[in-house]
PDB file of C-alpha atoms in Angstrom:
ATOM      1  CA  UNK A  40     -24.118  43.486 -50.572  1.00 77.00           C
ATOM      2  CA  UNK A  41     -22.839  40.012 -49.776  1.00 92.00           C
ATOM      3  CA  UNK A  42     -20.385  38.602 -52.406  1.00 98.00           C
ATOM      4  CA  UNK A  43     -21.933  35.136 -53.883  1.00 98.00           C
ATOM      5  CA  UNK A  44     -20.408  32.108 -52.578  1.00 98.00           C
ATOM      6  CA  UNK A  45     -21.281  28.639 -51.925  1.00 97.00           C
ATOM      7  CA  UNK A  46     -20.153  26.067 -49.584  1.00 98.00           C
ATOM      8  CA  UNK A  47     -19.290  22.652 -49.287  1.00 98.00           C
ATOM      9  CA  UNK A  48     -17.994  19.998 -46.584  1.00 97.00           C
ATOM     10  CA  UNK A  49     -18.092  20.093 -43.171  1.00 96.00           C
ATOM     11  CA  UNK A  50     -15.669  20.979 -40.165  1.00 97.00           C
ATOM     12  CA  UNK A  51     -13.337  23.459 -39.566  1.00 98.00           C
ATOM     13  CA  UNK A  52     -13.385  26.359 -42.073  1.00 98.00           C
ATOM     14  CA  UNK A  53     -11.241  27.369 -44.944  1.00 98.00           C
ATOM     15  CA  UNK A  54     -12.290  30.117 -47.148  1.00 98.00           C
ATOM     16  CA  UNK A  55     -10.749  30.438 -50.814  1.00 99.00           C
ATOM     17  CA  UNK A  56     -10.503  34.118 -52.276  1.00 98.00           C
ATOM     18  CA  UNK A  57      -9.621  33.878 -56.136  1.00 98.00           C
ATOM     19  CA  UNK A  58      -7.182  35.637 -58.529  1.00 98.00           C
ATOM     20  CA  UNK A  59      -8.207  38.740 -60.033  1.00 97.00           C
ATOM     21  CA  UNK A  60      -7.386  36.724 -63.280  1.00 98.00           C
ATOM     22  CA  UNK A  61     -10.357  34.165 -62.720  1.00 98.00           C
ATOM     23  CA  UNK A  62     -12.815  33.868 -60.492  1.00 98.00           C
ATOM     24  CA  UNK A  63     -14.074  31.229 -57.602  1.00 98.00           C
ATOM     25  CA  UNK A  64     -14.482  28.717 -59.970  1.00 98.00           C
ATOM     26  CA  UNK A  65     -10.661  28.388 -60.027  1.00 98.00           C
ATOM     27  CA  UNK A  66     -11.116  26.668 -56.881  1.00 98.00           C
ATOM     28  CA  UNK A  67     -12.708  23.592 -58.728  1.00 98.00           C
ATOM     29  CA  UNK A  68     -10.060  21.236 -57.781  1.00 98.00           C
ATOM     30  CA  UNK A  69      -9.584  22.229 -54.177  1.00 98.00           C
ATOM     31  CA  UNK A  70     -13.255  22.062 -53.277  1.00 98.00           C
ATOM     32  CA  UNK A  71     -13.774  17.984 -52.953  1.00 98.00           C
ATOM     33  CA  UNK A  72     -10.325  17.349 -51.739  1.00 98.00           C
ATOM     34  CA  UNK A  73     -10.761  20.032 -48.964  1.00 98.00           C
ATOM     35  CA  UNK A  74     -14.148  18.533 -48.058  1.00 98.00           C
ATOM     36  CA  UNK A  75     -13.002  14.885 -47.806  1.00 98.00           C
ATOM     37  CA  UNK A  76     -10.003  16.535 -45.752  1.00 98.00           C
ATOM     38  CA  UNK A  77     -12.420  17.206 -42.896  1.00 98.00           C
ATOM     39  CA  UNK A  78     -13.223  21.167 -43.761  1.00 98.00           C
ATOM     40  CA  UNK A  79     -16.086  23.268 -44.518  1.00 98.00           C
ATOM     41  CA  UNK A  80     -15.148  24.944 -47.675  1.00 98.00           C
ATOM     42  CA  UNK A  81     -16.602  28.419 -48.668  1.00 98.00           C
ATOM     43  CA  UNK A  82     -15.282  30.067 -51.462  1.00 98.00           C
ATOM     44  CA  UNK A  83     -16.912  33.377 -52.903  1.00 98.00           C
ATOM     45  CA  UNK A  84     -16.936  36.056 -56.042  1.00 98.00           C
ATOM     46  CA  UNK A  85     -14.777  39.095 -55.570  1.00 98.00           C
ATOM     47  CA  UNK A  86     -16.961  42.088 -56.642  1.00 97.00           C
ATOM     48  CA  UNK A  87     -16.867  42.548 -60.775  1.00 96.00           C
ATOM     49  CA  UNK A  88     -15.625  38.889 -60.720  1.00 98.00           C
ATOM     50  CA  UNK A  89     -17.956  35.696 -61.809  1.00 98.00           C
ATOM     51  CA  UNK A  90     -21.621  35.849 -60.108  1.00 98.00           C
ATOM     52  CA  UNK A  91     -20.797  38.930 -58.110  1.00 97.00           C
ATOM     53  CA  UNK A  92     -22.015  42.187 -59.977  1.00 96.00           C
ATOM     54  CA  UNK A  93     -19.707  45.626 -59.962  1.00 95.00           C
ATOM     55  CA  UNK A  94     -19.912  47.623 -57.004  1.00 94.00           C
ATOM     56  CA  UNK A  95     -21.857  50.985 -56.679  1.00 90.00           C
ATOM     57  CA  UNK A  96     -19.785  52.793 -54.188  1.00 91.00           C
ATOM     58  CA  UNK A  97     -16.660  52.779 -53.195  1.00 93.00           C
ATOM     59  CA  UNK A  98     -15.948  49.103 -51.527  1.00 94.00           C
ATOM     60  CA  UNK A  99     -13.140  47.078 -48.879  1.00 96.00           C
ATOM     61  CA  UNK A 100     -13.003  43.215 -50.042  1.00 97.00           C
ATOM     62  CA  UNK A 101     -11.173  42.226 -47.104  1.00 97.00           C
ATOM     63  CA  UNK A 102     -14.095  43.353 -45.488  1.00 97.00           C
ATOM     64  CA  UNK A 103     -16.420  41.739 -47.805  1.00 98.00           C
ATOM     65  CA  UNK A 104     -14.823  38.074 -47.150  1.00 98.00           C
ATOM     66  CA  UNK A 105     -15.362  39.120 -43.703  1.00 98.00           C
ATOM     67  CA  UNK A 106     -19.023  39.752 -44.110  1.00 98.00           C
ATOM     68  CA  UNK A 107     -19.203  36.150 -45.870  1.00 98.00           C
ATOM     69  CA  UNK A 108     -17.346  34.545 -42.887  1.00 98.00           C
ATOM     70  CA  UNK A 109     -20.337  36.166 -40.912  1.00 98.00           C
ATOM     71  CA  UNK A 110     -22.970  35.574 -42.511  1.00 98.00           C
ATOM     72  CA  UNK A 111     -22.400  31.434 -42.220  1.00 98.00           C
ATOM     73  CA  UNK A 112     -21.365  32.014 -37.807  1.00 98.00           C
ATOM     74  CA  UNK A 113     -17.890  30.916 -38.854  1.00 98.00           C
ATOM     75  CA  UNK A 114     -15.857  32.677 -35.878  1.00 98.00           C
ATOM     76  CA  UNK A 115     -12.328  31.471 -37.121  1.00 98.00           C
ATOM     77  CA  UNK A 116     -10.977  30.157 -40.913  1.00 98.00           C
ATOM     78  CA  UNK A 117      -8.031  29.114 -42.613  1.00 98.00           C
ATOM     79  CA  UNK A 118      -7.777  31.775 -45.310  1.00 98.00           C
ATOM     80  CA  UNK A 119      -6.334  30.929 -48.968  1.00 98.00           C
ATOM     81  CA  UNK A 120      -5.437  33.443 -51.433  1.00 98.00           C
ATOM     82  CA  UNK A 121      -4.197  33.329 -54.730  1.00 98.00           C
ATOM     83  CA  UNK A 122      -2.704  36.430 -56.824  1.00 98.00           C
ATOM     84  CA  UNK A 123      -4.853  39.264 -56.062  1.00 97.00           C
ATOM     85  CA  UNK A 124      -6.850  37.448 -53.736  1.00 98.00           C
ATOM     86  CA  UNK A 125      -3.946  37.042 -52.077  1.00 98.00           C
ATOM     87  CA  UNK A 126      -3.753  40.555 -51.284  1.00 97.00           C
ATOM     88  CA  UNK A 127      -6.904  40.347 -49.343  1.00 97.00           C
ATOM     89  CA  UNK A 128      -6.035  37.320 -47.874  1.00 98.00           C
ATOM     90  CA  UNK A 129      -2.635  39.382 -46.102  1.00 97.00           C
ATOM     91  CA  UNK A 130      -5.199  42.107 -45.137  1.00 97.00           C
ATOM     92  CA  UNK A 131      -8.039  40.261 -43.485  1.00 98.00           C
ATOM     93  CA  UNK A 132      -5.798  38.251 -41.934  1.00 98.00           C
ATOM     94  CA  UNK A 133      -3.437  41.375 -40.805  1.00 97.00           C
ATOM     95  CA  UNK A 134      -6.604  43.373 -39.941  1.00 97.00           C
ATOM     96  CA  UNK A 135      -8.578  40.272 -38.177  1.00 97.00           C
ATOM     97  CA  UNK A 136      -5.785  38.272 -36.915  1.00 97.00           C
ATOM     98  CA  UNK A 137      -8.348  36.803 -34.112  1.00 97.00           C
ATOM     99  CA  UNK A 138     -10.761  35.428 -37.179  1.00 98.00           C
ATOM    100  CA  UNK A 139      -7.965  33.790 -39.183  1.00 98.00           C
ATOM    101  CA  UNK A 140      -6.675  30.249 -38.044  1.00 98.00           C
ATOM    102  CA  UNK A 141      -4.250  29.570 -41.128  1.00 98.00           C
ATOM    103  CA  UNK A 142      -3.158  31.731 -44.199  1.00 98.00           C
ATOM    104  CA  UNK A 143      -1.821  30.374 -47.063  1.00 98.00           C
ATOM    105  CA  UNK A 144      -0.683  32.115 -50.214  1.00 98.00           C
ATOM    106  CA  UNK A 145      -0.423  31.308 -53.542  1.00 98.00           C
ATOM    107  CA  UNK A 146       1.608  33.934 -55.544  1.00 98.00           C
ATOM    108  CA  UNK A 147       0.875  36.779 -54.004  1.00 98.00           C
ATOM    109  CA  UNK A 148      -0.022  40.300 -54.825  1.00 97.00           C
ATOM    110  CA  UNK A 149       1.371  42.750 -52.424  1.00 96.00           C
ATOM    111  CA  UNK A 150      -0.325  45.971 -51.661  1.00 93.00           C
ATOM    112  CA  UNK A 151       2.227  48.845 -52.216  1.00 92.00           C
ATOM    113  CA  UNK A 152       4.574  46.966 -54.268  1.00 95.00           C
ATOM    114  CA  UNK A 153       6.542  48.817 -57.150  1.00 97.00           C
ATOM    115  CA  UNK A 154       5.864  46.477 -60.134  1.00 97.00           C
ATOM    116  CA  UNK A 155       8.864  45.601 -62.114  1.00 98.00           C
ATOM    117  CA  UNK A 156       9.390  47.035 -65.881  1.00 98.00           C
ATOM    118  CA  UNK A 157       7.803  43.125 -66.922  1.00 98.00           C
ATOM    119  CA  UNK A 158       4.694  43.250 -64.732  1.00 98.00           C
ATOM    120  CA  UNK A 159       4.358  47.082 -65.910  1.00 98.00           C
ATOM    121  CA  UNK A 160       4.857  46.261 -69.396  1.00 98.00           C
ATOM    122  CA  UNK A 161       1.857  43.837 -68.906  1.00 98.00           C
ATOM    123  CA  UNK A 162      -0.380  46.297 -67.348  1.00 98.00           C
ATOM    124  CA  UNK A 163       0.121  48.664 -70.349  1.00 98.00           C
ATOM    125  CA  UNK A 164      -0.122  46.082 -73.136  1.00 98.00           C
ATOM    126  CA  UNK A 165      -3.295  44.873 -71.210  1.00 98.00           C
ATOM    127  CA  UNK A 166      -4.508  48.357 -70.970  1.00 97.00           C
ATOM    128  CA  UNK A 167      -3.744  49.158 -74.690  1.00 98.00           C
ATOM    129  CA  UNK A 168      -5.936  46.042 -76.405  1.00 98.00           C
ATOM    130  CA  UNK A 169      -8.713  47.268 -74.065  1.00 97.00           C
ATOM    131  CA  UNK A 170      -9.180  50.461 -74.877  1.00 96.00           C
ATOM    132  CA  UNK A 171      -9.200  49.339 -78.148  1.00 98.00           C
ATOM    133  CA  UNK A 172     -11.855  47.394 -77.760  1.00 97.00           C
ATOM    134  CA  UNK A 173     -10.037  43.641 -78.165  1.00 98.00           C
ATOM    135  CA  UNK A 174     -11.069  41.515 -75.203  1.00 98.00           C
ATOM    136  CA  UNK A 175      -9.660  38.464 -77.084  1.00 98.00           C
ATOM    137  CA  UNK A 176      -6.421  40.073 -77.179  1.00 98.00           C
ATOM    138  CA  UNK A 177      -6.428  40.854 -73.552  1.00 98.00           C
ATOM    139  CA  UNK A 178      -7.851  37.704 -73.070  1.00 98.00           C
ATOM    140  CA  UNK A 179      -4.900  35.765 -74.033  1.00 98.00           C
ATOM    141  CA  UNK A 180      -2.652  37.910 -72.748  1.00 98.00           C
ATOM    142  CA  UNK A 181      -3.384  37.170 -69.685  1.00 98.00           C
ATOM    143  CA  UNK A 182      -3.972  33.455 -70.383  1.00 98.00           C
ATOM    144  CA  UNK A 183      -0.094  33.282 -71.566  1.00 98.00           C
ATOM    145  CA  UNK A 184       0.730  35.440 -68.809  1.00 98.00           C
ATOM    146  CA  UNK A 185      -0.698  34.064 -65.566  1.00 98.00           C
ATOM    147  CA  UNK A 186      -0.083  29.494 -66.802  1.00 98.00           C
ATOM    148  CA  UNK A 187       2.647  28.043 -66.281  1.00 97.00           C
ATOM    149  CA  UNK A 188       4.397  25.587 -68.834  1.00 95.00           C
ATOM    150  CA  UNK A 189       2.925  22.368 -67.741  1.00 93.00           C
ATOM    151  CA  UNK A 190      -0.393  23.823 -67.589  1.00 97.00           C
ATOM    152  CA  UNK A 191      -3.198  21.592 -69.689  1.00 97.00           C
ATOM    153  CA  UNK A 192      -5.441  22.988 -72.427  1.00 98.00           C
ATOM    154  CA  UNK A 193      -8.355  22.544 -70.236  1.00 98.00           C
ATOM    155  CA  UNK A 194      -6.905  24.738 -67.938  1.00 98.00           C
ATOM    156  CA  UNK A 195      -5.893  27.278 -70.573  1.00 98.00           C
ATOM    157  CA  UNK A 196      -9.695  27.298 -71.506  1.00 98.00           C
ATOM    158  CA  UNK A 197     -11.012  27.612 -68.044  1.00 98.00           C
ATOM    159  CA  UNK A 198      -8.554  30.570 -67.120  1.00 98.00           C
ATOM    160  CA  UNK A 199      -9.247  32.557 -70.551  1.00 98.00           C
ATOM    161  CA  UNK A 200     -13.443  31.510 -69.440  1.00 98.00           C
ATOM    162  CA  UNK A 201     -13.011  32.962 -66.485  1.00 98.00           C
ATOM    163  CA  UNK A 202     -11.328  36.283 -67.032  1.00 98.00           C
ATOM    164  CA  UNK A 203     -12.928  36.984 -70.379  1.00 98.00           C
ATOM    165  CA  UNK A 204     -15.982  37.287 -67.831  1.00 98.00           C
ATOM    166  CA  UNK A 205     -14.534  39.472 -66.270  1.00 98.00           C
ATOM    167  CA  UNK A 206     -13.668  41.529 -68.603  1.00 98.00           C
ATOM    168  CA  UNK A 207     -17.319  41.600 -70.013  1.00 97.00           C
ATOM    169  CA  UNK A 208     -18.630  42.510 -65.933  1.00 96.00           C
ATOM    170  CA  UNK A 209     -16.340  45.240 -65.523  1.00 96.00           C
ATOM    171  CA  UNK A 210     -16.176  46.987 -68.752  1.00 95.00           C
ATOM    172  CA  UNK A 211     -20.030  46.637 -69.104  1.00 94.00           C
ATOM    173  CA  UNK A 212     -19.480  48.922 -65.773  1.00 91.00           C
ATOM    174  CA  UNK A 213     -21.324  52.321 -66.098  1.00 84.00           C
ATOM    175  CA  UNK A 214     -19.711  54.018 -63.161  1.00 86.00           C
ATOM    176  CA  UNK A 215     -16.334  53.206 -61.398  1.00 84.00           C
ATOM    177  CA  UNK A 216     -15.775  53.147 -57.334  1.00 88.00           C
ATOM    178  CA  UNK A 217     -13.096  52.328 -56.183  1.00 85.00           C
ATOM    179  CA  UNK A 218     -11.471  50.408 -53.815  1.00 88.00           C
ATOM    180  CA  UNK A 219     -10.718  50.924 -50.166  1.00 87.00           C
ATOM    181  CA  UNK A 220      -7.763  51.341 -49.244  1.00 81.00           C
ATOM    182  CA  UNK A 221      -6.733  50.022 -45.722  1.00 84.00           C
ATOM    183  CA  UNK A 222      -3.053  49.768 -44.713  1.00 81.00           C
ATOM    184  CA  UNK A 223      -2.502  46.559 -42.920  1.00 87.00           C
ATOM    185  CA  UNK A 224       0.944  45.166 -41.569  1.00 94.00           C
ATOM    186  CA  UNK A 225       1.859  41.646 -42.654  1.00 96.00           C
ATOM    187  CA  UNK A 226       4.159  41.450 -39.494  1.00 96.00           C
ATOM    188  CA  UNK A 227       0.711  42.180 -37.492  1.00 95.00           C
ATOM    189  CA  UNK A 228      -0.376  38.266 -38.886  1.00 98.00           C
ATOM    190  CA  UNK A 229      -0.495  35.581 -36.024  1.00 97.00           C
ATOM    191  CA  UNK A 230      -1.595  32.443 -38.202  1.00 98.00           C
ATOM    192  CA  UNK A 231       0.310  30.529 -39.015  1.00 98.00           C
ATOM    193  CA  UNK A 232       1.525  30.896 -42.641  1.00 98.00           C
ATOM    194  CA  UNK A 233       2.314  29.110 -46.190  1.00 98.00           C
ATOM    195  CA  UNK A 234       3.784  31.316 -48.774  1.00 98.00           C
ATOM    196  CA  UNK A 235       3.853  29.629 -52.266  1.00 98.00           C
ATOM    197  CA  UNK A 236       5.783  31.064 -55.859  1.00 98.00           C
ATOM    198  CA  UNK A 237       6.171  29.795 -58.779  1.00 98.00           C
ATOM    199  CA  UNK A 238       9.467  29.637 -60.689  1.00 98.00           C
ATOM    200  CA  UNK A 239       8.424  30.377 -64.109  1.00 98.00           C
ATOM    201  CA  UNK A 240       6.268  33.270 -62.443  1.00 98.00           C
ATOM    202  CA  UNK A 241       6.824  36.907 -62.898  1.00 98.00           C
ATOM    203  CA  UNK A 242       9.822  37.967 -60.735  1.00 98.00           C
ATOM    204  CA  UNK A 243       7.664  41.042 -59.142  1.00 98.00           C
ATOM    205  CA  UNK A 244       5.971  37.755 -56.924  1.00 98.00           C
ATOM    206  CA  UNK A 245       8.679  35.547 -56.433  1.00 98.00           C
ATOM    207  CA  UNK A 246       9.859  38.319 -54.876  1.00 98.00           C
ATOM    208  CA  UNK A 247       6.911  39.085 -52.570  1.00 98.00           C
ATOM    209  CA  UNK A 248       7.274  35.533 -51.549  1.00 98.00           C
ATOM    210  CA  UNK A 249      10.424  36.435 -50.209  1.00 98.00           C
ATOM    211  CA  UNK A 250       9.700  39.511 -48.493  1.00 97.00           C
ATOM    212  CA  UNK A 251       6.441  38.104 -46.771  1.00 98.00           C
ATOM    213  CA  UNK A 252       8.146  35.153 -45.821  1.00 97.00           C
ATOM    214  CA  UNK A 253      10.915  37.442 -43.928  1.00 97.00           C
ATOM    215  CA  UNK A 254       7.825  40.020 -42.667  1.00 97.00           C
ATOM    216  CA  UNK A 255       5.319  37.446 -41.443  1.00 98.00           C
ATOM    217  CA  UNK A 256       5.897  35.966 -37.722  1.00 96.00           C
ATOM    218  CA  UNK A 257       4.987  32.503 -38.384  1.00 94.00           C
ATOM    219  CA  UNK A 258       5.079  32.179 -42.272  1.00 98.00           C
ATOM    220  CA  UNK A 259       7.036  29.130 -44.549  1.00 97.00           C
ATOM    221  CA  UNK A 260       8.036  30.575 -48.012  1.00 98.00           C
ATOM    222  CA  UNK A 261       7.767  26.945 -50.389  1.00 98.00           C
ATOM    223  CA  UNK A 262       8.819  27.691 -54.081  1.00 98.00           C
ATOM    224  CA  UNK A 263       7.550  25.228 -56.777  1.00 98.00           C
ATOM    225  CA  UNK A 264       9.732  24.610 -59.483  1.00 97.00           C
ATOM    226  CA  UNK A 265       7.106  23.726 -62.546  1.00 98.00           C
ATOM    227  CA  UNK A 266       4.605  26.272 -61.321  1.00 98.00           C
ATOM    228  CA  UNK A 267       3.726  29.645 -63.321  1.00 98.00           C
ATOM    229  CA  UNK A 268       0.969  32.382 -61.166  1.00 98.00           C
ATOM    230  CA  UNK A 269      -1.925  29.825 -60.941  1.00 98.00           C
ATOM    231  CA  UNK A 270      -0.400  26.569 -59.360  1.00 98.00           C
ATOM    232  CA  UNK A 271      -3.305  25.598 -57.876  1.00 98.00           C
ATOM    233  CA  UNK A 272      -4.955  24.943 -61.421  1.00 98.00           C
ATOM    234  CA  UNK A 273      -1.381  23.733 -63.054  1.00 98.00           C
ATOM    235  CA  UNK A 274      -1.077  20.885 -61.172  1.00 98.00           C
ATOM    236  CA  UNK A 275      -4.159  20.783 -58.371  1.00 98.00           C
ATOM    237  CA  UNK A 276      -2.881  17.125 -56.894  1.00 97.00           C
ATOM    238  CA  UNK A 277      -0.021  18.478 -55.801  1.00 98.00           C
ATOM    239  CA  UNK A 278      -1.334  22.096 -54.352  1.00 98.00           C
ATOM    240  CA  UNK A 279      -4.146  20.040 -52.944  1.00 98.00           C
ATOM    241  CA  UNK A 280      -1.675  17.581 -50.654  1.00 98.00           C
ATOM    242  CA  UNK A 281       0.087  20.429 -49.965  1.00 98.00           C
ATOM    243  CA  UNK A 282      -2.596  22.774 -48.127  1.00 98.00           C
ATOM    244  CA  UNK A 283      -4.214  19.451 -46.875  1.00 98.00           C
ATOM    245  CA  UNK A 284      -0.847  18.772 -44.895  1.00 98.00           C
ATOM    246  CA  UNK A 285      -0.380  22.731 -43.717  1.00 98.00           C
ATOM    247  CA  UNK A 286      -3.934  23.209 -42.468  1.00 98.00           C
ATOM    248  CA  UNK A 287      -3.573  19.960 -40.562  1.00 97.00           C
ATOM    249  CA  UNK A 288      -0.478  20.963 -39.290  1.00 96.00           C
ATOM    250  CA  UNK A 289      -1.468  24.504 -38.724  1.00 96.00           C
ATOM    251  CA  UNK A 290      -4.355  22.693 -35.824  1.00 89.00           C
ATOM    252  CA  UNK A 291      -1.814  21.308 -33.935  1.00 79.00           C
TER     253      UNK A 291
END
């Protein structure tokens, strides 16, 4: 199965993969800005996650992204990940490091890391309003979780949108497979490499930012002082300018 994506622009390629807390539609702002920036932009649905249905056997979504990448003859992209897309971001590009031009990261997950008493805390509240059956509870959660302070009330709306979704996809699930496991060594990266936090973020991925900024060859760790988990929807002018300028400079 091929994950839905689209595409837009034309030149060299940069592929968005989306926070487990939304889905590619978070990329809205990037998109045009991207384009007019001289790229082809392809961004695509996790599986469970906007257009893309649940999987029916067990499934690797760096893999997946790869497949994409494939299917269009791109040989070589600038990969961006955000939050759990991160996570695949770091293993395509740690896997793959011959497909992957540019890899930038946007509060990152980490695969293996020990989540903090917060994040954990989060993960069982989140856990407890969905097993009793309040998706609006979660919802928000999540919402006030994951958005900064300066972030709008559209983007409030867009974020709970887009993970209410999922939450509708994945619990409508009949059958659970999952994931692949595949361990993959950030210090095995060659791109070239932009790793963003937040400071009002949780501290479990300011401190990933740190370590992957130590662990990757080639990597710049850039902390933004207004941002929460989803910068690139807080404040999208500024996250656009700023992975405009690194994939330009990343060519060189």
């Amino acid at each position: 199965m091929t994950l839905t994506h689209d595409v837009a622009g034309d030149g060299s390629a940069v592929i968005l993969v989306h926070s487990t807390a939304c889905d590619r539609r978070m990329w809205d702002p990037q998109v045009p800005a991207l384009g007019d920036a001289g790229h082809l932009v392809v961004r695509c649905d996790l599986r469970g996650y906007g257009e893309t249905p649940m999987p029916d056997r067990p499934y690797d979504s760096a893999r997946d992204v790869l497949d994409v990448l494939d299917l269009l003859a791109v040989e070589k992209a600038a990969v961006v990940g955000s939050s759990g897309g991160g996570r695949v971001a770091l293993e395509l590009a740690a896997r793959w490091p011959h497909r992957v031009s540019a890899l930038a990261l946007l509060c990152s997950a980490l695969a293996g890391h020990e989540p903090s008493d917060e994040l954990r805390a989060f993960g069982d509240r989140e856990d407890a309003l969905l097993e009793a059956g309040d998706i609006d509870g979660a919802t928000e959660l999540n919402v006030a979780t994951w958005l900064g302070p300066y972030a709008d009330d559209a983007t409030r709306a867009k974020v709970r949108e887009m993970q209410r979704h999922a939450f509708e996809v994945q619990l409508a699930a009949t059958e659970e497979h999952p994931p692949i496991r595949v361990r993959a060594d950030p210090a095995g990266i060659t791109a070239p490499s932009l790793v963003v936090s937040g400071a009002h973020d949780l501290s479990d991925f300011r401190t990933i930012a740190t370590q992957l900024a130590t662990t990757i060859p080639a990597a710049r760790h850039v902390e933004l002082d207004w941002a929460g988990h989803l910068p690139s929807l807080e404040r999208p002018d500024v996250v656009n300018a700023m992975l405009v300028d690194f994939l330009a400079s990343a060519s060189q």
